[in-house]
Amino acid sequence: MINRAANRQANRIFLRACIGTGIALPLLVALPHALSVYWQSVLVLFTINAVSLMGYRLITTMGGWSFAHISTAGLGAYTTAILTTLETPWSFWATFFLGALIAGAFAMIIAYPVLRTRHYYFFLSTFAAGEALRQCYVQFSGITGGTYGISFIPRPEPILGMDFGNSVGFYYLALALAVVVGLLLYRFDLSRLGHTIKAVAANEELSESIGINTWALRTLPFVMGSVVAGFSGVLYANFNGLINPLDFSAVLMFKLVAAAIVGGITTFWGPLVGLLYLTALEEVFRDFTQWIPLLWGVSVLGVILLAEGGLEMVIIRLLRRARRWWRSRGDRPPNGARQRR
Amino acid sequence: MRNTRGIPRLALSAVAGAAALGMAVTATTETASAQETLQVGAIQPQAGDCGQWGIPITRGMQIWADQLNAEGGLLAGDGKRYMIEIKAYDNVCYIPGEELKAGRRAILDDGIKFMLQTFTPGSRQAIAQMTTDHHVLTTSYGAGYLSKDHPYLIGGITGSPAAYMLVASRALTANPDVKRVAIITADASYGLAAKAYFEAGVAAHPDQAEIVYNESYSPDATKDMLGLLTPLMASEPDMICQLGFVPAQLAIMVETVEQLGFKGVYCAEGFTMPIILKRVPAEVLAGRMYFGYAFEASEASFSPKGHELYTTYVEQFGEDQWSPYTPIGYAAIGTIEAGIRMSPSIDSEVVMKTLLGAEVVDHPIFGPSRWGGEEIYGANNHLLTPLPIYNLGADGNLVLDHLLDHAAWWEQHMAVALPVLEAGGQVFR
């Protein structure tokens, strides 16, 4: 009975999210037409990073902050880069799904060692796994191009008359992926399974003692999040047209982690707010490229010290205050009258 | 009488007025022409370790612009003068992804049509398509990567990585006793290019020398210079060719191998002597430091115009700040200057076609030079300028060791050098 009520509640929330997405979609579709070519490219990269971040947030729901996410995205990127630049090139669409699958398979393999660790150790072990993977991109140069990387990766072939050769077309591809991934992951987040994963993260021993398979519930979001990373990696490589091991370095990983901290991870949209903030920071200070990681770091410290829970909590508090103020307007006594104690 | 005197006076006044108006209009037109500004982009590292390369290169370009602006602007082939504005973009440390980001900002946002970038092949490839799509004539201090599919990418001077091959070859010619060569390069796109070109330079002397050490290092390894260089010294080289150490690291490298007993010769793209001579005395290194990139402006004999760059730089930044990398930006952008001067229009497409269509380009520093590069890049888009190679004198000043004719060297050694470059992944036909 309780389950059914909870499910209905989740469906209602999800329906509201779908309606909200439906309302926002025409604006998002129109957005690139209001932007210059440069800002269109910024928008595309933001959307690709948003997809990756949604996958990352899913991983954090199981209680661990992975530092291998960007390297895993690299598997998707290298899959498409290698296969679409062969003498007999593969179709982008085949590599799109294959790249994500390979990223998921890698996550499944490393899940066994890294998910045995907790807290800081999980962070460190995923960092080690990610670095090992990145070193593979450097060392297996016969396949990956080593530090040279792979250039001239072709854009996706047109599909249903849609041309992805320009930034607008590519943005629609990234947007479609973001909407599909976003809605699926949001529904998953609201589901009983999603709640159970969070419960396991909150108290793993207690969950285990009542018969929950905590191992499976930690592995599932880790692998799912990595599959999403794989998709984002494929798009990243195809949009830029080149990849290099440095594209999957700790700097970009730090950007994702910083976005999650600055935005907060309690809500589904929190990390996206963080990403928006960091991207804006990057563009405002674009003439000082090498200072950007420092600014990200300062932002993380600022949020930890001044806005616990991230920007999402600030926004939620402001919305609550606005709602209270709005309600209090209705309760206010007529002008001139004083309320009696 | 009054009238007869008045008419000529009126006429005189009218003529004088018209002349004054004409002069004013002419002056206004000239001022307006001179004030038309041409933005030139420079994608280089602007901070951090690699800023030791990128900042002097950008300064060299700025001095180039200042010199032209002081003359009232660059006199283009269309008869107008254009003021030059340099806009710098940071590629962090020649990282291809960052090059692309910087290229997007320069080309897509700021509408830059003339640009200088690194020779690093990965970075050149990163923006190759964008330069083609948006007609951005992009020069570099060398070639690195060129293609007939990307005609807007040009190699502005002999520069990198060809200079590595030529300097190694010259050092071997000048030192017949050198038999064992060690090559050490950074494990990065530019380092891999240098590795192949050093190998090609040594290959041109098959009866004289062999490569006894040939390794790439991770930039992180430079923190432990002794650990990095001990295996190199164990190979007992007579000559060390290196690329990848930033100037301060290179000074430490020289000091370290000297302490380890090295008595042979060095070859590199450039040595920042003020830093090196603080660590090792000039009399110890004299005659052992072969380098050549574009030209060394502190040495006056090669190019009086180039030497002006040195004096201006020293006035602005001080002698201690002088870097052998300053002239390379100055020289490479000179090719675009030559193109604009020749072209009937400053439209980048017209400039590109005029420049590449010219049999001989009158380079402001190197003089008449011809295009080459077909065998390596499948396109003759590399301006083969003569390469002055320098060495260190006992007094601590640089001396011009040799002026090498790139085109003639290539014709003589292509048969042995080209397969080596191909094996090193540097042939892009």
PDB file of C-alpha atoms in Angstrom, chain A residues 36-39 41 45 138-139 145-148 150-152 155 167 236 239-242 244 246-247 282-283 285-291, chain B residues 45-48 88 90 92-93 95-98 100-101 104-105 108-110 121-122 125-126 128-129 145 150 187-189 192 425-426 428:
ATOM      1  CA  SER A  36      26.859  33.293 -32.415  1.00  0.00           C
ATOM      2  CA  VAL A  37      28.785  30.319 -33.802  1.00  0.00           C
ATOM      3  CA  TYR A  38      31.218  30.558 -30.904  1.00  0.00           C
ATOM      4  CA  TRP A  39      28.501  30.482 -28.256  1.00  0.00           C
ATOM      5  CA  SER A  41      30.035  25.609 -29.585  1.00  0.00           C
ATOM      6  CA  LEU A  45      30.137  21.403 -24.918  1.00  0.00           C
ATOM      7  CA  VAL A 138      49.333   7.253 -23.739  1.00  0.00           C
ATOM      8  CA  GLN A 139      51.208   3.963 -23.826  1.00  0.00           C
ATOM      9  CA  GLY A 145      48.008   7.618 -31.169  1.00  0.00           C
ATOM     10  CA  GLY A 146      49.719   8.039 -27.770  1.00  0.00           C
ATOM     11  CA  THR A 147      50.374  11.619 -26.729  1.00  0.00           C
ATOM     12  CA  TYR A 148      49.781  12.593 -30.337  1.00  0.00           C
ATOM     13  CA  ILE A 150      43.757  11.075 -32.972  1.00  0.00           C
ATOM     14  CA  SER A 151      42.740  13.902 -35.282  1.00  0.00           C
ATOM     15  CA  PHE A 152      40.143  14.495 -37.965  1.00  0.00           C
ATOM     16  CA  ARG A 155      31.118  14.137 -37.546  1.00  0.00           C
ATOM     17  CA  SER A 167      27.197  23.246 -34.328  1.00  0.00           C
ATOM     18  CA  TYR A 236      32.914  14.972 -27.152  1.00  0.00           C
ATOM     19  CA  PHE A 239      32.315  17.376 -31.829  1.00  0.00           C
ATOM     20  CA  ASN A 240      35.941  18.404 -31.322  1.00  0.00           C
ATOM     21  CA  GLY A 241      37.198  16.198 -34.135  1.00  0.00           C
ATOM     22  CA  LEU A 242      40.285  15.232 -32.134  1.00  0.00           C
ATOM     23  CA  ASN A 244      44.354  13.393 -26.832  1.00  0.00           C
ATOM     24  CA  LEU A 246      45.230  15.256 -21.923  1.00  0.00           C
ATOM     25  CA  ASP A 247      41.546  15.731 -22.740  1.00  0.00           C
ATOM     26  CA  GLU A 282      35.451  29.913 -17.570  1.00  0.00           C
ATOM     27  CA  GLU A 283      34.029  32.237 -20.201  1.00  0.00           C
ATOM     28  CA  PHE A 285      37.919  34.710 -17.317  1.00  0.00           C
ATOM     29  CA  ARG A 286      38.761  33.214 -20.684  1.00  0.00           C
ATOM     30  CA  ASP A 287      41.815  35.435 -21.142  1.00  0.00           C
ATOM     31  CA  PHE A 288      43.324  33.867 -18.038  1.00  0.00           C
ATOM     32  CA  THR A 289      42.958  30.209 -18.993  1.00  0.00           C
ATOM     33  CA  GLN A 290      45.572  28.887 -16.611  1.00  0.00           C
ATOM     34  CA  TRP A 291      43.883  30.582 -13.664  1.00  0.00           C
TER      35      TRP A 291
ATOM     36  CA  PRO B  45      50.982  29.571 -23.692  1.00  0.00           C
ATOM     37  CA  GLN B  46      50.569  32.784 -21.720  1.00  0.00           C
ATOM     38  CA  ALA B  47      51.379  31.515 -18.225  1.00  0.00           C
ATOM     39  CA  GLY B  48      52.919  28.577 -16.388  1.00  0.00           C
ATOM     40  CA  ALA B  88      46.877  36.653 -27.502  1.00  0.00           C
ATOM     41  CA  ASP B  90      46.302  30.789 -24.300  1.00  0.00           C
ATOM     42  CA  VAL B  92      47.965  26.306 -21.881  1.00  0.00           C
ATOM     43  CA  CYS B  93      50.976  24.240 -23.005  1.00  0.00           C
ATOM     44  CA  ILE B  95      47.665  20.996 -25.690  1.00  0.00           C
ATOM     45  CA  PRO B  96      45.624  20.234 -28.831  1.00  0.00           C
ATOM     46  CA  GLY B  97      42.290  20.452 -26.981  1.00  0.00           C
ATOM     47  CA  GLU B  98      43.252  23.843 -25.564  1.00  0.00           C
ATOM     48  CA  LEU B 100      41.020  24.144 -30.330  1.00  0.00           C
ATOM     49  CA  LYS B 101      39.383  26.088 -27.507  1.00  0.00           C
ATOM     50  CA  ARG B 104      37.313  28.862 -31.371  1.00  0.00           C
ATOM     51  CA  ARG B 105      37.669  32.040 -29.333  1.00  0.00           C
ATOM     52  CA  LEU B 108      34.548  32.140 -34.109  1.00  0.00           C
ATOM     53  CA  ASP B 109      34.179  34.850 -31.492  1.00  0.00           C
ATOM     54  CA  ASP B 110      36.739  37.514 -32.374  1.00  0.00           C
ATOM     55  CA  PRO B 121      51.420  18.816 -35.259  1.00  0.00           C
ATOM     56  CA  GLY B 122      48.538  17.823 -32.958  1.00  0.00           C
ATOM     57  CA  GLN B 125      45.554  19.556 -36.802  1.00  0.00           C
ATOM     58  CA  ALA B 126      43.218  20.702 -34.024  1.00  0.00           C
ATOM     59  CA  ALA B 128      43.131  22.920 -39.394  1.00  0.00           C
ATOM     60  CA  GLN B 129      39.518  22.465 -40.446  1.00  0.00           C
ATOM     61  CA  TYR B 145      51.555  19.722 -40.105  1.00  0.00           C
ATOM     62  CA  HIS B 150      44.035  22.889 -45.419  1.00  0.00           C
ATOM     63  CA  ASP B 187      56.510  12.773 -24.601  1.00  0.00           C
ATOM     64  CA  ALA B 188      54.153  15.178 -26.317  1.00  0.00           C
ATOM     65  CA  SER B 189      53.102  15.875 -29.889  1.00  0.00           C
ATOM     66  CA  LEU B 192      57.565  13.187 -30.958  1.00  0.00           C
ATOM     67  CA  GLY B 425      54.873   9.478 -38.178  1.00  0.00           C
ATOM     68  CA  GLN B 426      55.812  12.906 -39.539  1.00  0.00           C
ATOM     69  CA  PHE B 428      51.314  13.641 -43.899  1.00  0.00           C
TER      70      PHE B 428
END
